[in-house]
Short mmCIF file of C-alpha atoms in Angstrom, two decimals:
data_model
loop_
_atom_site.label_atom_id
_atom_site.label_comp_id
_atom_site.label_asym_id
_atom_site.label_seq_id
_atom_site.Cartn_x
_atom_site.Cartn_y
_atom_site.Cartn_z
CA MET A 29 -77.59 -42.64 39.53
CA LYS A 30 -77.71 -45.89 39.86
CA ALA A 31 -75.55 -49.37 41.11
CA LYS A 32 -71.65 -50.48 40.06
CA SER A 33 -73.36 -54.23 39.76
CA ASN A 34 -76.10 -52.58 36.91
CA LEU A 35 -72.72 -54.13 34.46
CA ILE A 36 -74.49 -53.62 31.18
CA GLY A 37 -70.92 -51.57 29.78
CA VAL A 38 -68.96 -54.76 30.65
CA VAL A 39 -65.31 -54.13 29.50
CA LEU A 40 -64.23 -56.41 26.39
CA CYS A 41 -61.33 -56.56 23.71
CA LEU A 42 -63.02 -57.48 20.45
CA LEU A 43 -63.55 -58.03 16.63
CA LEU A 44 -65.88 -56.02 16.10
CA LEU A 45 -66.80 -54.07 12.22
CA THR A 46 -66.91 -50.68 14.09
CA ALA A 47 -63.34 -49.47 14.57
CA CYS A 48 -61.42 -45.49 14.97
CA SER A 49 -59.72 -44.00 12.66
CA LYS A 50 -56.02 -42.92 13.71
CA LYS A 51 -57.09 -39.46 14.69
CA ILE A 52 -56.84 -39.04 18.59
CA LEU A 53 -60.18 -39.02 19.84
CA THR A 54 -62.68 -39.20 17.47
CA ASP A 55 -65.99 -40.16 16.99
CA ASN A 56 -65.01 -41.17 12.77
CA PRO A 57 -65.87 -45.10 12.65
CA GLU A 58 -63.26 -47.28 10.47
CA PRO A 59 -63.17 -51.48 9.56
CA GLU A 60 -61.81 -54.24 11.29
CA ALA A 61 -59.89 -53.00 14.15
CA MET A 62 -58.54 -54.76 18.30
CA LEU A 63 -61.77 -52.69 20.54
CA TYR A 64 -61.99 -52.34 23.77
CA GLU A 65 -65.05 -51.48 25.12
CA ILE A 66 -65.46 -48.45 27.77
CA ASN A 67 -69.53 -49.03 28.76
CA HIS A 68 -70.14 -46.20 31.76
CA LYS A 69 -72.58 -43.59 30.77
CA GLU A 70 -72.88 -40.49 33.11
CA ASP A 71 -70.22 -42.95 35.06
CA VAL A 72 -66.24 -42.02 35.41
CA SER A 73 -63.53 -43.38 33.48
CA LEU A 74 -59.85 -43.11 33.73
CA VAL A 75 -57.53 -44.72 31.01
CA PHE A 76 -53.89 -44.88 31.18
CA PHE A 77 -52.68 -46.70 28.50
CA ASP A 78 -48.92 -48.47 27.70
CA HIS A 79 -47.81 -50.31 25.16
CA ASN A 80 -45.40 -52.07 27.26
CA GLN A 81 -42.22 -51.00 26.29
CA GLU A 82 -39.55 -51.79 28.73
CA ASP A 83 -38.71 -48.34 29.90
CA GLY A 84 -40.04 -45.11 31.08
CA LEU A 85 -43.03 -46.17 32.46
CA GLU A 86 -42.10 -46.08 35.61
CA LYS A 87 -44.36 -42.41 37.12
CA HIS A 88 -47.38 -44.38 34.59
CA LEU A 89 -47.88 -46.95 36.48
CA LYS A 90 -46.84 -44.96 40.01
CA ILE A 91 -50.13 -42.44 39.01
CA TYR A 92 -51.99 -45.10 38.39
CA LYS A 93 -51.89 -47.71 40.58
CA ARG A 94 -52.36 -44.51 43.14
CA PHE A 95 -55.57 -43.80 41.39
CA ALA A 96 -57.15 -47.94 41.20
CA GLU A 97 -56.34 -48.29 45.02
CA ALA A 98 -57.97 -44.72 45.20
CA PHE A 99 -60.95 -45.75 43.57
CA ASP A 100 -61.46 -49.37 44.34
CA THR A 101 -64.31 -49.49 46.57
CA ILE A 102 -66.20 -46.81 44.38
CA GLN A 103 -69.17 -47.44 41.74
CA ASP A 104 -69.59 -44.90 40.07
CA VAL A 105 -65.22 -43.97 39.25
CA HIS A 106 -63.44 -46.81 36.78
CA VAL A 107 -60.07 -47.13 36.87
CA PHE A 108 -58.71 -49.49 33.96
CA HIS A 109 -55.38 -50.12 32.62
CA VAL A 110 -54.80 -50.74 28.87
CA ASN A 111 -51.42 -51.58 26.99
CA GLU A 112 -53.94 -54.22 24.36
CA ASP A 113 -52.69 -53.42 20.77
CA CYS A 114 -57.09 -51.48 19.97
CA VAL A 115 -59.08 -49.14 19.53
CA ILE A 116 -60.63 -48.15 23.01
CA GLU A 117 -64.31 -47.25 22.31
CA PHE A 118 -65.72 -45.03 24.91
CA ARG A 119 -70.02 -45.18 24.78
CA ASN A 120 -70.78 -41.87 26.21
CA TYR A 121 -73.43 -39.50 24.68
CA GLY A 122 -71.88 -40.94 21.48
CA TYR A 123 -69.38 -43.01 20.28
CA TYR A 124 -65.51 -41.76 21.14
CA TYR A 125 -62.98 -43.62 19.53
CA PHE A 126 -59.11 -43.23 20.63
CA TYR A 127 -56.05 -45.33 18.42
CA ASN A 128 -53.82 -46.60 21.34
CA HIS A 129 -50.81 -48.64 18.38
CA ASP A 130 -49.97 -45.01 17.52
CA SER A 131 -45.92 -45.03 18.21
CA LYS A 132 -45.43 -40.99 18.40
CA LEU A 133 -48.06 -41.63 22.19
CA LYS A 134 -45.87 -44.16 24.26
CA SER A 135 -48.31 -43.74 27.13
CA GLY A 136 -50.67 -41.60 28.85
CA MET A 137 -54.73 -41.71 30.95
CA ILE A 138 -57.77 -40.63 29.30
CA LEU A 139 -60.54 -38.79 31.54
CA SER A 140 -63.85 -39.63 30.79
CA ASN A 141 -66.93 -38.10 32.05
CA GLY A 142 -68.95 -40.25 30.74
CA VAL A 143 -71.41 -38.25 28.82
CA ASP A 144 -69.34 -35.77 26.63
CA LYS A 145 -65.83 -36.13 24.54
CA PRO A 146 -63.16 -38.11 26.39
CA ILE A 147 -60.40 -35.57 26.81
CA LEU A 148 -56.22 -37.20 26.78
CA VAL A 149 -52.74 -35.50 29.03
CA THR A 150 -49.94 -37.51 28.07
CA ASN A 151 -47.04 -35.89 31.17
CA PRO A 152 -47.73 -37.63 34.48
CA ASP A 153 -46.77 -35.05 35.80
CA LYS A 154 -49.14 -33.46 34.95
CA TYR A 155 -52.29 -36.60 35.91
CA ILE A 156 -53.29 -35.29 38.91
CA GLU A 157 -53.38 -31.55 37.86
CA THR A 158 -56.00 -32.34 34.89
CA TYR A 159 -57.70 -35.52 36.75
CA GLU A 160 -58.71 -31.82 39.32
CA SER A 161 -59.48 -28.89 36.76
CA TYR A 162 -61.31 -31.61 35.22
CA PHE A 163 -63.83 -32.96 37.63
CA LYS A 164 -63.01 -30.27 39.58
CA VAL A 165 -62.68 -32.28 43.06
CA PRO A 166 -59.08 -33.01 45.17
CA PHE A 167 -57.39 -35.94 44.60
CA ASN A 168 -57.10 -36.87 47.67
CA ASP A 169 -55.24 -40.36 48.40
CA LYS A 170 -53.40 -41.35 50.98
CA VAL A 171 -50.15 -40.83 49.51
CA TYR A 172 -50.72 -37.39 49.75
CA TYR A 173 -52.13 -36.68 52.64
CA GLY A 174 -48.57 -39.75 54.65
CA LYS A 175 -49.05 -40.07 57.57
CA LEU A 176 -52.00 -37.54 58.30
CA ARG A 177 -53.79 -39.02 55.98
CA VAL A 178 -54.41 -42.45 57.52
CA ALA A 179 -55.45 -40.30 60.70
CA GLU A 180 -58.25 -39.26 59.58
CA ILE A 181 -59.19 -42.46 57.23
CA ALA A 182 -59.28 -44.27 60.69
CA GLU A 183 -61.61 -41.27 62.57
CA ARG A 184 -63.63 -41.17 59.03
CA GLN A 185 -64.05 -45.82 59.68
CA LYS A 186 -64.94 -45.25 63.73
CA GLU A 187 -67.61 -42.66 62.42
CA SER A 188 -68.77 -45.35 59.32
CA GLU A 189 -69.18 -47.89 61.67
CA LYS A 190 -70.81 -45.53 64.43
CA GLU A 191 -73.29 -44.87 61.47
CA LEU A 192 -73.22 -48.79 61.31
CA LYS A 193 -74.66 -49.12 64.15
CA SER A 194 -76.83 -46.48 64.43
CA LYS A 195 -80.99 -47.19 65.32
CA PHE A 196 -83.53 -45.34 64.45
CA LYS A 197 -87.04 -46.25 63.61
CA VAL A 198 -88.30 -46.20 60.25
CA ASP A 199 -92.99 -47.31 60.05
CA GLN A 200 -94.84 -47.63 56.67
CA ASN A 201 -95.29 -44.35 55.80
CA TYR A 202 -91.43 -43.70 55.99
CA ALA A 203 -91.13 -46.95 53.49
CA ASP A 204 -93.94 -45.52 51.31
CA ASN A 205 -92.89 -42.03 50.65
CA LEU A 206 -89.35 -43.08 50.42
CA ILE A 207 -90.09 -45.47 47.70
CA GLN A 208 -92.36 -43.62 45.79
CA ASN A 209 -90.70 -40.86 45.95
CA SER A 210 -87.10 -40.51 46.09
CA SER A 211 -86.55 -41.10 42.58
CA ILE A 212 -83.15 -43.13 42.91
CA SER A 213 -81.98 -46.62 40.95
CA TYR A 214 -82.36 -48.78 43.86
CA TYR A 215 -86.24 -47.63 44.50
CA PRO A 216 -87.13 -46.39 41.12
CA LYS A 217 -90.41 -45.27 40.25
CA PRO A 218 -93.41 -48.23 39.52
CA ASN A 219 -93.19 -49.77 36.24
CA ALA A 220 -96.74 -48.77 35.52
CA PHE A 221 -96.59 -52.04 33.49
CA LEU A 222 -96.26 -55.00 36.73
CA GLY A 223 -95.38 -57.99 35.13
CA CYS A 224 -92.10 -56.72 33.50
CA SER A 225 -90.59 -56.69 37.02
CA THR A 226 -92.28 -59.95 38.30
CA GLY A 227 -90.28 -62.93 38.68
CA LYS A 228 -87.18 -63.34 36.64
CA VAL A 229 -86.30 -61.59 33.41
CA THR A 230 -83.11 -62.93 31.27
CA ALA A 231 -81.14 -60.08 29.50
CA LYS A 232 -78.73 -62.19 26.39
CA ALA A 233 -75.95 -59.98 24.52
CA PHE A 234 -75.99 -61.08 20.43
CA ARG A 235 -73.26 -58.57 18.36
CA GLU A 236 -75.76 -59.03 15.57
CA SER A 237 -79.24 -59.13 15.46
CA THR A 238 -79.74 -62.34 14.18
CA LYS A 239 -78.69 -64.04 18.13
CA THR A 240 -77.74 -66.95 16.37
CA ALA A 241 -74.42 -67.03 18.16
CA LYS A 242 -74.12 -67.49 21.88
CA SER A 243 -74.76 -64.64 24.12
CA PHE A 244 -71.47 -62.35 25.33
CA LEU A 245 -72.92 -61.29 28.34
CA GLN A 246 -77.00 -62.40 30.64
CA ILE A 247 -77.98 -60.81 33.09
CA GLU A 248 -80.32 -63.04 35.07
CA THR A 249 -83.37 -59.79 37.31
CA LEU A 250 -85.49 -62.24 40.04
CA TYR A 251 -88.21 -59.52 41.02
CA ASP A 252 -90.07 -60.58 44.54
CA LYS A 253 -94.45 -60.42 44.38
CA ASN A 254 -94.63 -56.46 45.01
CA GLY A 255 -92.30 -56.00 42.02
CA LEU A 256 -88.62 -55.40 43.25
CA ILE A 257 -85.14 -56.31 43.22
CA LYS A 258 -84.26 -59.97 44.99
CA GLN A 259 -81.03 -60.99 43.44
CA TYR A 260 -78.73 -59.20 39.61
CA SER A 261 -76.73 -61.83 38.49
CA THR A 262 -74.73 -61.35 35.71
CA ILE A 263 -72.54 -64.55 33.29
CA ILE A 264 -70.04 -63.58 31.67
CA ASN A 265 -69.30 -65.72 28.86
CA GLY A 266 -71.36 -68.14 30.58
CA ALA A 267 -69.17 -68.06 33.85
CA LEU A 268 -71.22 -65.51 36.59
CA TYR A 269 -69.17 -62.53 36.88
CA SER A 270 -70.79 -60.71 39.38
CA GLU A 271 -73.73 -61.65 41.90
CA ASP A 272 -76.29 -59.15 44.14
CA LEU A 273 -78.90 -60.57 46.50
CA TYR A 274 -81.13 -57.82 48.11
CA TYR A 275 -81.64 -58.58 51.70
CA ARG A 276 -85.28 -56.18 53.00
CA ASN A 277 -86.90 -55.08 56.20
CA SER A 278 -90.72 -55.82 56.91
CA TYR A 279 -91.73 -52.51 55.29
CA HIS A 280 -90.14 -53.27 51.40
CA LEU A 281 -86.76 -51.40 52.79
CA ILE A 282 -83.54 -52.43 51.04
CA ASP A 283 -81.64 -53.28 54.11
CA SER A 284 -78.94 -54.42 52.66
CA ILE A 285 -76.86 -55.98 48.80
CA VAL A 286 -74.29 -58.41 49.75
CA ARG A 287 -72.00 -58.93 46.72
CA ARG A 288 -70.48 -61.86 44.93
CA ASN A 289 -67.39 -61.16 41.99
CA GLU A 290 -65.67 -62.93 39.72
CA LYS A 291 -63.39 -64.95 42.68
CA GLY A 292 -66.19 -65.08 44.35
CA GLU A 293 -65.27 -62.46 47.32
CA LYS A 294 -67.80 -61.35 49.07
CA SER A 295 -68.90 -57.43 50.33
CA LYS A 296 -71.92 -55.90 51.42
CA ASP A 297 -74.32 -52.51 50.89
CA VAL A 298 -75.34 -51.65 54.71
CA PHE A 299 -78.16 -49.02 54.13
CA LYS A 300 -78.93 -47.25 57.63
CA TYR A 301 -82.06 -44.23 57.98
CA SER A 302 -82.87 -41.82 59.00
CA LYS A 303 -85.25 -38.58 58.94
CA LYS A 304 -83.82 -36.44 56.57
CA GLN A 305 -81.08 -38.51 54.72
CA PHE A 306 -80.69 -42.21 54.20
CA SER A 307 -76.48 -44.07 53.34
CA ILE A 308 -74.51 -46.87 51.76
CA ILE A 309 -72.43 -47.84 53.89
CA SER A 310 -69.40 -50.48 52.35
CA VAL A 311 -68.32 -53.40 54.33
CA ASP A 312 -65.64 -56.02 53.71
CA GLN A 313 -63.21 -57.91 55.16
CA LYS A 314 -60.77 -54.42 54.32
CA ASN A 315 -62.94 -52.10 55.40
CA VAL A 316 -65.59 -50.52 56.20
CA MET A 317 -66.76 -46.65 54.98
CA ILE A 318 -69.94 -44.53 54.48
CA ALA A 319 -70.05 -44.94 50.05
CA LYS A 320 -73.35 -42.78 49.11
CA VAL A 321 -75.77 -40.04 50.50
CA PHE A 322 -78.87 -39.45 50.25
CA HIS A 323 -80.72 -36.20 50.78
CA LEU A 324 -84.77 -36.34 51.39
CA ASN A 325 -86.70 -32.81 50.97
CA ASP A 326 -89.49 -32.72 52.96
CA LYS A 327 -91.26 -35.05 49.95
CA PHE A 328 -88.84 -38.15 50.28
CA GLN A 329 -87.66 -36.77 46.79
CA CYS A 330 -83.94 -36.75 46.59
CA ALA A 331 -82.62 -33.39 46.95
CA LYS A 332 -79.39 -34.36 46.39
CA SER A 333 -76.33 -37.41 46.46
CA GLU A 334 -72.78 -37.79 47.79
CA THR A 335 -70.48 -40.24 46.49
CA VAL A 336 -67.28 -41.41 48.99
CA ASN A 337 -64.31 -42.67 47.69
CA GLY A 338 -62.25 -45.87 50.02
CA SER A 339 -61.35 -43.06 51.65
CA GLY A 340 -63.91 -40.89 53.00
CA ASP A 341 -63.01 -38.01 50.82
CA VAL A 342 -66.99 -36.98 49.30
CA VAL A 343 -65.34 -37.27 45.50
CA ALA A 344 -68.56 -36.87 43.57
CA ILE A 345 -72.14 -34.71 44.23
CA THR A 346 -74.64 -34.27 42.71
CA PHE A 347 -78.39 -31.88 43.00
CA PHE A 348 -81.38 -32.62 41.20
CA GLU A 349 -84.04 -30.00 41.05
CA TYR A 350 -88.12 -31.81 41.00
CA ASP A 351 -91.61 -30.97 39.49
CA GLU A 352 -95.38 -31.22 40.57
CA PHE A 353 -95.53 -34.77 39.50
CA GLY A 354 -92.11 -35.28 41.05
CA ARG A 355 -90.44 -36.07 38.60
CA ILE A 356 -86.91 -34.99 37.38
CA VAL A 357 -86.48 -32.25 35.71
CA LYS A 358 -82.78 -31.07 36.42
CA GLU A 359 -79.54 -32.99 37.51
CA VAL A 360 -76.21 -30.83 38.27
CA ASN A 361 -72.80 -31.94 38.77
CA ALA A 362 -69.88 -30.69 38.86
CA THR A 363 -68.85 -30.18 35.33
CA GLN A 364 -72.60 -31.12 33.12
CA LYS A 365 -76.18 -30.09 33.72
CA LEU A 366 -78.68 -32.47 32.83
CA VAL A 367 -82.80 -30.59 31.65
CA TYR A 368 -85.47 -33.19 30.99
CA GLU A 369 -88.33 -32.37 29.31
CA TYR A 370 -91.77 -34.64 29.75
CA LYS A 371 -94.28 -34.72 27.10
CA ASN A 372 -97.77 -34.31 29.28
CA ASP A 373 -98.48 -34.43 33.09
CA GLN A 374 -98.89 -37.85 32.78
CA GLU A 375 -95.63 -39.38 31.49
CA VAL A 376 -92.93 -40.98 34.29
CA PHE A 377 -90.40 -41.35 31.84
CA TYR A 378 -88.63 -38.31 29.49
CA SER A 379 -89.63 -37.23 26.48
CA LYS A 380 -86.39 -35.57 25.22
CA MET A 381 -83.01 -34.48 28.26
CA LYS A 382 -80.36 -32.30 27.42
CA ILE A 383 -76.98 -31.49 28.33
CA TYR A 384 -74.85 -29.08 28.71
CA SER A 385 -71.36 -28.15 30.25
CA ILE A 386 -71.59 -26.18 34.09
CA LYS A 387 -68.28 -24.22 32.53
CA ASP A 388 -70.11 -22.06 29.27
CA ASN A 389 -73.74 -23.48 29.84
CA ALA A 390 -73.38 -24.98 26.21
CA LEU A 391 -75.55 -27.49 24.63
CA LEU A 392 -72.74 -30.64 24.85
CA SER A 393 -75.65 -33.59 23.49
CA GLU A 394 -79.45 -33.71 23.63
CA ASN A 395 -81.34 -37.30 23.95
CA ILE A 396 -84.48 -37.22 22.76
CA ARG A 397 -87.18 -41.08 22.87
CA TYR A 398 -90.79 -41.13 21.27
CA SER A 399 -92.94 -44.31 20.65
CA GLU A 400 -94.25 -45.19 16.88
CA GLY A 401 -96.58 -48.20 18.53
CA LYS A 402 -94.56 -51.36 20.59
CA LYS A 403 -92.05 -49.45 19.35
CA ASP A 404 -89.85 -46.98 22.16
CA ILE A 405 -87.00 -45.41 19.79
CA PHE A 406 -84.15 -43.51 22.15
CA ILE A 407 -81.40 -41.31 20.34
CA ALA A 408 -78.53 -39.54 21.57
CA LYS A 409 -77.48 -35.92 18.96
CA GLU A 410 -74.78 -33.72 19.20
CA GLY A 411 -76.30 -30.74 16.92
CA ASN A 412 -77.81 -32.42 13.78
CA LYS A 413 -75.45 -35.54 13.96
CA ILE A 414 -76.88 -38.42 15.44
CA LEU A 415 -74.61 -40.16 17.78
CA ALA A 416 -76.30 -42.76 18.75
CA LYS A 417 -79.51 -45.19 18.06
CA THR A 418 -81.13 -47.92 20.44
CA VAL A 419 -84.27 -49.21 19.48
CA SER A 420 -86.79 -51.13 22.08
CA LEU A 421 -90.02 -53.34 20.80
CA ASN A 422 -91.72 -54.40 23.41
CA ASN A 423 -94.72 -57.15 23.54
CA SER A 424 -98.15 -57.19 23.92
CA ASN A 425 -98.29 -56.77 27.26
CA GLY A 426 -95.54 -54.51 26.91
CA CYS A 427 -92.49 -54.79 27.90
CA ILE A 428 -89.25 -55.25 26.49
CA LYS A 429 -88.73 -58.03 24.07
CA THR A 430 -85.64 -56.84 22.40
CA VAL A 431 -83.44 -53.89 22.68
CA TYR A 432 -80.87 -53.22 19.67
CA ASN A 433 -78.48 -50.22 20.34
CA TYR A 434 -76.50 -48.50 17.05
CA ASN A 435 -73.58 -46.61 17.28
CA SER A 436 -72.27 -42.80 15.44
CA GLY A 437 -72.53 -44.53 11.73
CA ASN A 438 -75.93 -46.52 11.80
CA LYS A 439 -74.46 -49.70 12.38
CA LEU A 440 -75.59 -52.54 15.58
CA SER A 441 -73.15 -52.41 17.76
CA GLU A 442 -75.56 -55.29 19.58
CA ALA A 443 -78.52 -56.84 20.57
CA TYR A 444 -80.52 -57.35 23.65
CA GLU A 445 -83.13 -60.72 24.02
CA TYR A 446 -85.58 -59.78 27.04
CA SER A 447 -87.76 -63.10 28.58
CA TYR A 448 -90.03 -63.81 31.56
CA GLU A 449 -90.44 -66.51 33.81
CA ASN A 450 -93.29 -65.77 35.65
#
């Protein structure tokens, strides 16, 4: 569960020394090709590709625009239009490639659930049908519903505005339980090394291990004295790409997050709390709509989350199960099941995560985490094949110093260098 602002996976089209073969949706890299990265692990990515041909794209582009508009405000769904001659790389739990040079494939749609191998459809008449069958949710945009849809959306906006004005009195006990037990990205488990999340933390991304070239991506996070995020900024090629400002109440619960994009446009996510759940309401110049709902059990753990699009449709539902120590052991959505294993009773971070298909319960891939001295290693595997590897080097305080990401060919894809200012 994560916000779209966590934009480590920025999409860029770059000339790299990793690409792919000319097979459709392969995981075999080849040297030197134009690379278009889709780095949204666990999120939905919908890629519409073509070659800027003069005719034959009317229906293809029309449906692309429908998807782009329907998911414009959804943080967990990303819609792309790629018309460059390049290789599209999907960085899921494994790296997958699509070669967008094939003269036989004039256009099409690639669907990725952010975990396993994406699927491809080339008939525009099948785009919506394939989306609905793959993700097991209806594509209910305004074109589909017509006039009835407009009335329905208006009613949902009224409900969201009513929720926005609702009052619920929180106290210190409610806040402490939610912050400590909910296990969601807005309220993560307390860091064992509080010094790693105070002051300013900067992560710079590089394309090579020497880190001599200028950083193409920089993430800056400001924390308060309690180790809670105050500001999260993404800088691309020296320019501010996005900025999130966190506002909290006296109990340290988030009241709102004010977001600003690269165009300077602002929007706001307002957090509304109640006894058994809390909601995030998206507010911008065009719309007021509930965007996310977290349902809580008696222990204030998130038992169920719902993702809602800008029209008020529930587009994703995820269920969570916990062990006796309050750690997530199972996460289930429409297409996959994630099972977490822990090294011992004290570890708060999993040592192994296995991903299964809901359809046939087949093991799709697994993530393994282990430590060697001041080094943490993460490996994504499919059977005996390594799909990706991350090596995190820690400093003497136990904080992350440098992170190296490797692809399935064991070639460095990027390096992140961390610095800390108190």
